Coordinates of C-alpha atoms and ligand atoms in Angstrom, one line a residue:
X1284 CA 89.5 81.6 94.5
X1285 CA 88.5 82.8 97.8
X1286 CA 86.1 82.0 100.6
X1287 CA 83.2 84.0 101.3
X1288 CA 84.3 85.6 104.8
X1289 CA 87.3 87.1 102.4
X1290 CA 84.5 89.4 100.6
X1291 CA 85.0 93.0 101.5
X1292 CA 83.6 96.2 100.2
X1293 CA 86.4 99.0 99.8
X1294 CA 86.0 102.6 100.3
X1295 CA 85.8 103.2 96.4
X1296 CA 83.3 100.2 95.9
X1297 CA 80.5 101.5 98.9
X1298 CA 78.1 103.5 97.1
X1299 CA 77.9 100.4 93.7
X1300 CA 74.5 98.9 93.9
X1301 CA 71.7 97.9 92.2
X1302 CA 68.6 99.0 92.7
X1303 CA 65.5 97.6 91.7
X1304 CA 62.9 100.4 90.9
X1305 CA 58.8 99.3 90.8
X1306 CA 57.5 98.2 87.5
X1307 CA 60.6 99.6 85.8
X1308 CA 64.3 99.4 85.3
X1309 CA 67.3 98.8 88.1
X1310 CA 68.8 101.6 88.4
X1311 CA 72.5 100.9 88.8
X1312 CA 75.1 103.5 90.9
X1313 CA 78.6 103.6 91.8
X1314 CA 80.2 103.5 88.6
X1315 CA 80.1 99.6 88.4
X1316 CA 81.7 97.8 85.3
X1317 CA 78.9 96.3 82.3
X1318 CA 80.3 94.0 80.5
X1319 CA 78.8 91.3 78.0
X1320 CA 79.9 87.6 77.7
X1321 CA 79.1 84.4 76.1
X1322 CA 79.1 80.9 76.8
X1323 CA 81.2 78.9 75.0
X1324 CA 80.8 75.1 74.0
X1325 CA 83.7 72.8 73.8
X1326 CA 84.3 69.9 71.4
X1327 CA 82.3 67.6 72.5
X1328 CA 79.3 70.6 73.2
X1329 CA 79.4 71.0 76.8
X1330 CA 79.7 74.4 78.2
X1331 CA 83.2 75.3 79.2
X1332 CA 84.3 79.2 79.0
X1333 CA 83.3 82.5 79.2
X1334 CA 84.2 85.1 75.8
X1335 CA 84.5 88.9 77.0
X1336 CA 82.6 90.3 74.0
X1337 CA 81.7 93.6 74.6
X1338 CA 83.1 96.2 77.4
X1339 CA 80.6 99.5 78.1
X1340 CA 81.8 102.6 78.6
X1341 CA 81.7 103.5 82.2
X1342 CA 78.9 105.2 83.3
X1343 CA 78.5 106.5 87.2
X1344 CA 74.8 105.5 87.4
X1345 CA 72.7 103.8 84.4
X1346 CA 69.3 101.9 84.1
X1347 CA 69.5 98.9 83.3
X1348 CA 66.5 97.1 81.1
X1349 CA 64.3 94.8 83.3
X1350 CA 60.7 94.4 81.6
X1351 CA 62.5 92.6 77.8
X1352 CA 61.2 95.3 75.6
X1353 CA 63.3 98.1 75.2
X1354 CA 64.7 99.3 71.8
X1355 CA 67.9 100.1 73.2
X1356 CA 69.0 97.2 75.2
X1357 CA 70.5 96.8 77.9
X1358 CA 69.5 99.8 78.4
X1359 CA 65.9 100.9 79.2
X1360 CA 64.0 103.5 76.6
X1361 CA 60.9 104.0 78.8
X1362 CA 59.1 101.2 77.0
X1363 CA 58.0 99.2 80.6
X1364 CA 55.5 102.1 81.4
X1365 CA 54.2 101.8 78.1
X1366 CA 53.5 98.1 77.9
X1367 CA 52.6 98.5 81.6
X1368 CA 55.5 96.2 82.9
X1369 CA 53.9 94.5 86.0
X1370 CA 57.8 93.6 87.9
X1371 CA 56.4 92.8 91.0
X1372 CA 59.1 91.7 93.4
X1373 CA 58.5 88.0 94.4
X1374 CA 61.8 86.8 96.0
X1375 CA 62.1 87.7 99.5
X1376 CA 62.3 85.4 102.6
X1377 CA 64.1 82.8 99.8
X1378 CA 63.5 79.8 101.9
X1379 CA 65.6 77.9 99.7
X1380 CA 68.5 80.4 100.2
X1381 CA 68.4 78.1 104.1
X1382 CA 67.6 75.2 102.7
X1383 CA 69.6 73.5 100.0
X1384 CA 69.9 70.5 98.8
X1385 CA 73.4 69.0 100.2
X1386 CA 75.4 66.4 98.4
X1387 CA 77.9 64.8 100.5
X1388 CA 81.3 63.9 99.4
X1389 CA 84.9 62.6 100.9
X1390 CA 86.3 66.1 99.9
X1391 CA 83.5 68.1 99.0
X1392 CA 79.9 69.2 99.8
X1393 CA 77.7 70.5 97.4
X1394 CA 75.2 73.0 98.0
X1395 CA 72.3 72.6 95.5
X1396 CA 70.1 75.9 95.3
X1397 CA 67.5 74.6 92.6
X1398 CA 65.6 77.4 92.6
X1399 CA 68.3 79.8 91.1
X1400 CA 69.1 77.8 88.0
X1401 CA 69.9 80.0 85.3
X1402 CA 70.4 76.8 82.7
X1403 CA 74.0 78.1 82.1
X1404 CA 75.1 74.2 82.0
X1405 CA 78.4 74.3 83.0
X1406 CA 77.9 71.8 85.4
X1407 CA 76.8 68.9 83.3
X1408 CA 80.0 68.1 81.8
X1409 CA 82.1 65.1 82.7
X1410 CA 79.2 63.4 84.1
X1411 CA 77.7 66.1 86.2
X1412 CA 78.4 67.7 89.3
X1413 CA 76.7 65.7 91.5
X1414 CA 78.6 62.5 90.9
X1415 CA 82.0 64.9 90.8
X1416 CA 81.2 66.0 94.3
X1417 CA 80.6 62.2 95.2
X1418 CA 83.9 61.2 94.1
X1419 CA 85.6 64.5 95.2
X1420 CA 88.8 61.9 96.8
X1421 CA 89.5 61.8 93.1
X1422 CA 91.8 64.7 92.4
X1423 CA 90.3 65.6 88.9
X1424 CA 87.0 65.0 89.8
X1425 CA 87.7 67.6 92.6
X1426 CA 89.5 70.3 90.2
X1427 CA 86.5 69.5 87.7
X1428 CA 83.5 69.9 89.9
X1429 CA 85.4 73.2 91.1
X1430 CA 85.7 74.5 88.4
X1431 CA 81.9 74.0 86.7
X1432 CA 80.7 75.4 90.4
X1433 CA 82.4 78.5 89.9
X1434 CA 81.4 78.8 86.7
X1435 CA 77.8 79.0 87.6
X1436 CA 76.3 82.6 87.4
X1437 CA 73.5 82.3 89.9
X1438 CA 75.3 80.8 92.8
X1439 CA 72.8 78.0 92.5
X1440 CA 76.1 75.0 92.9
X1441 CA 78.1 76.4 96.0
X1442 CA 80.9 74.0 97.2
X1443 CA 82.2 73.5 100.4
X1444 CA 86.1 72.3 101.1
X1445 CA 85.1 69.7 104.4
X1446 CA 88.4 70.2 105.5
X1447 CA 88.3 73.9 106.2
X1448 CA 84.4 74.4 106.1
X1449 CA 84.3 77.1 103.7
X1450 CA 82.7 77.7 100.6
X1451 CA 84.7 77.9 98.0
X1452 CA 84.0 81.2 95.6
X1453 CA 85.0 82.7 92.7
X1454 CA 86.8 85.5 92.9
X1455 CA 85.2 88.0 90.8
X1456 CA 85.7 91.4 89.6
X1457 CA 82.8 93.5 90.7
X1458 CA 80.7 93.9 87.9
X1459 CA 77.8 93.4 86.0
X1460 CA 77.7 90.8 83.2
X1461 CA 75.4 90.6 80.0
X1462 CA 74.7 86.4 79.5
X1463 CA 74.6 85.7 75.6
X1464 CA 74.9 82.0 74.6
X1465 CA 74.8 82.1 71.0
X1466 CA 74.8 78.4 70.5
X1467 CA 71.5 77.7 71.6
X1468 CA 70.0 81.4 70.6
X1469 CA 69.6 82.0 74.5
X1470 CA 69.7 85.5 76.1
X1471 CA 71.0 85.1 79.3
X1472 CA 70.6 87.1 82.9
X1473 CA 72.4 90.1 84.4
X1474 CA 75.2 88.6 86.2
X1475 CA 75.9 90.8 89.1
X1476 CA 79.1 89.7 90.5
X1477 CA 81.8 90.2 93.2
X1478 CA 79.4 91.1 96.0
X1479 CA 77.2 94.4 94.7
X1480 CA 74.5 94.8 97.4
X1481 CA 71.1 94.0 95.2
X1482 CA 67.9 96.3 96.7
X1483 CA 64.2 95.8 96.5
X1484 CA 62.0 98.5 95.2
X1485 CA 60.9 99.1 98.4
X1486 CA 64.3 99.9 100.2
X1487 CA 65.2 96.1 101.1
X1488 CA 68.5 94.9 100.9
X1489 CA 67.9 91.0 99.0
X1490 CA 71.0 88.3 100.6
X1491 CA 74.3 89.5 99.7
X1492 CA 76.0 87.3 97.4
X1493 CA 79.2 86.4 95.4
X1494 CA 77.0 86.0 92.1
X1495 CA 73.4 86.5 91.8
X1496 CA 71.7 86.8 88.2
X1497 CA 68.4 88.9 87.7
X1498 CA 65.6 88.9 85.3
X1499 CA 66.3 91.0 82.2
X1500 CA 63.3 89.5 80.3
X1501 CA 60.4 90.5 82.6
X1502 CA 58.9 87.0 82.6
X1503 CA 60.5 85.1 86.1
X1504 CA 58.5 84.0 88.4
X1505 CA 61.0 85.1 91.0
X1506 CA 61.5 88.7 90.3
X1507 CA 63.9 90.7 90.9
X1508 CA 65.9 86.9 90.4
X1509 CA 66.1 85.2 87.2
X1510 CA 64.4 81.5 87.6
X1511 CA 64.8 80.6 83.7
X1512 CA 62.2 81.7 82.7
X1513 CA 64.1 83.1 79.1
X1514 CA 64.2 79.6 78.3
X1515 CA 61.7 78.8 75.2
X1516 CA 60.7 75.4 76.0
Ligands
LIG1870 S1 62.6 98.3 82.1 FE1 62.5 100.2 81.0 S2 62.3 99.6 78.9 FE2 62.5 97.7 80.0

């Protein structure tokens, strides 16, 4: 666990980045780590842990599918100028990024970007979040809600330790994760995680972040970000 002010960039991680090219793929440099993962349930259903199910060969520089359609996924084939991909970036002030919605606690604060939701669900277990964070004098309560914030791709939940004032992050390796969760048929995000600058078609840097999750379907309304959207309602 670490807070954010303890995020730094190394010599050897500088050039990894991912950047987002118009009406096509992100193009991906540096040599950054793919990986794919799935959700997994626990007994009672809720979503609990992450399975490492599949580690890619590292590649210097790749492009990464961002329009849903290629034959070769992850990867992009060159389909999105065939279908005429329309990924216009729509993200960009992300007024919401200012503005969450904060839920006080005794021990805890929590940070509630709706806007990211990803629908990974790890923080509906053991009542919810929410109510965790309320009763955050409770020492499992604490551990709990902790734990289902830093589970959360997107970075939607943050949490904040009142004492010290800092969010509390994950600390994770810099990489690029493939979201399955094969219990509900769902085809998750791109997790970009560990602090990999994430660039606009149009040369500008988006909010650095701990986690962010992007599109990887073509059909958010918050492009380059994923908003749900994969979600068949
Ligand atoms: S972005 Fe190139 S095939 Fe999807």
């Amino acid at each position: 666990m670490k807070d954010q002010s303890q995020q730094e960039e190394t010599p050897a991680d500088k050039e990894m980045r991912v950047t987002v090219t118009k009406n096509g793929p992100y193009i991906i440099s540096g040599g950054v780590p793919l990986i794919q993962q799935e959700i997994c349930n626990d007994d009672e259903g809720y979503c609990r842990n992450w399975k490492v199910t599949k580690n890619y060969p590292v590649q210097e520089t790749y492009a990464l599918c961002r329009c849903g359609h290629s034959q070769n996924k992850p990867f992009c084939d060159g389909t999105h100028s065939k279908i005429n991909f329309n990924g216009t970036e729509k993200a960009g002030s992300e007024p919401y990024l200012k503005y969450p919605l904060v839920i006080k606690g005794p021990e805890l604060d929590l940070l509630d970007y709706e806007n990211l939701c990803v629908h990974a669900r790890f923080c509906m277990r053991a009542g919810g979040i929410w109510g965790l964070t309320e009763n955050s004098d409770d020492p499992v309560a604490r551990d709990t809600a902790i734990e289902e914030a830093c589970n959360c791709p997107s970075g939607r939940l943050v949490l904040k330790d009142k004492k010290t004032g800092k969010a509390i992050e994950p600390d994770l390796e810099k990489s690029i994760v493939i979201i399955e969760y094969p219990a509900r048929g769902e085809h998750g995000p791109l997790w970009v995680r560990g602090g990999i600058p994430v660039v606009s078609s149009d040369g500008k840097p988006y909010t650095f972040r701990n986690r962010v999750t992007l599109c990887r379907c073509g059909k958010s309304m918050n492009k380059p970000f994923c908003d749900g959207s994969h979600i068949q309602h």
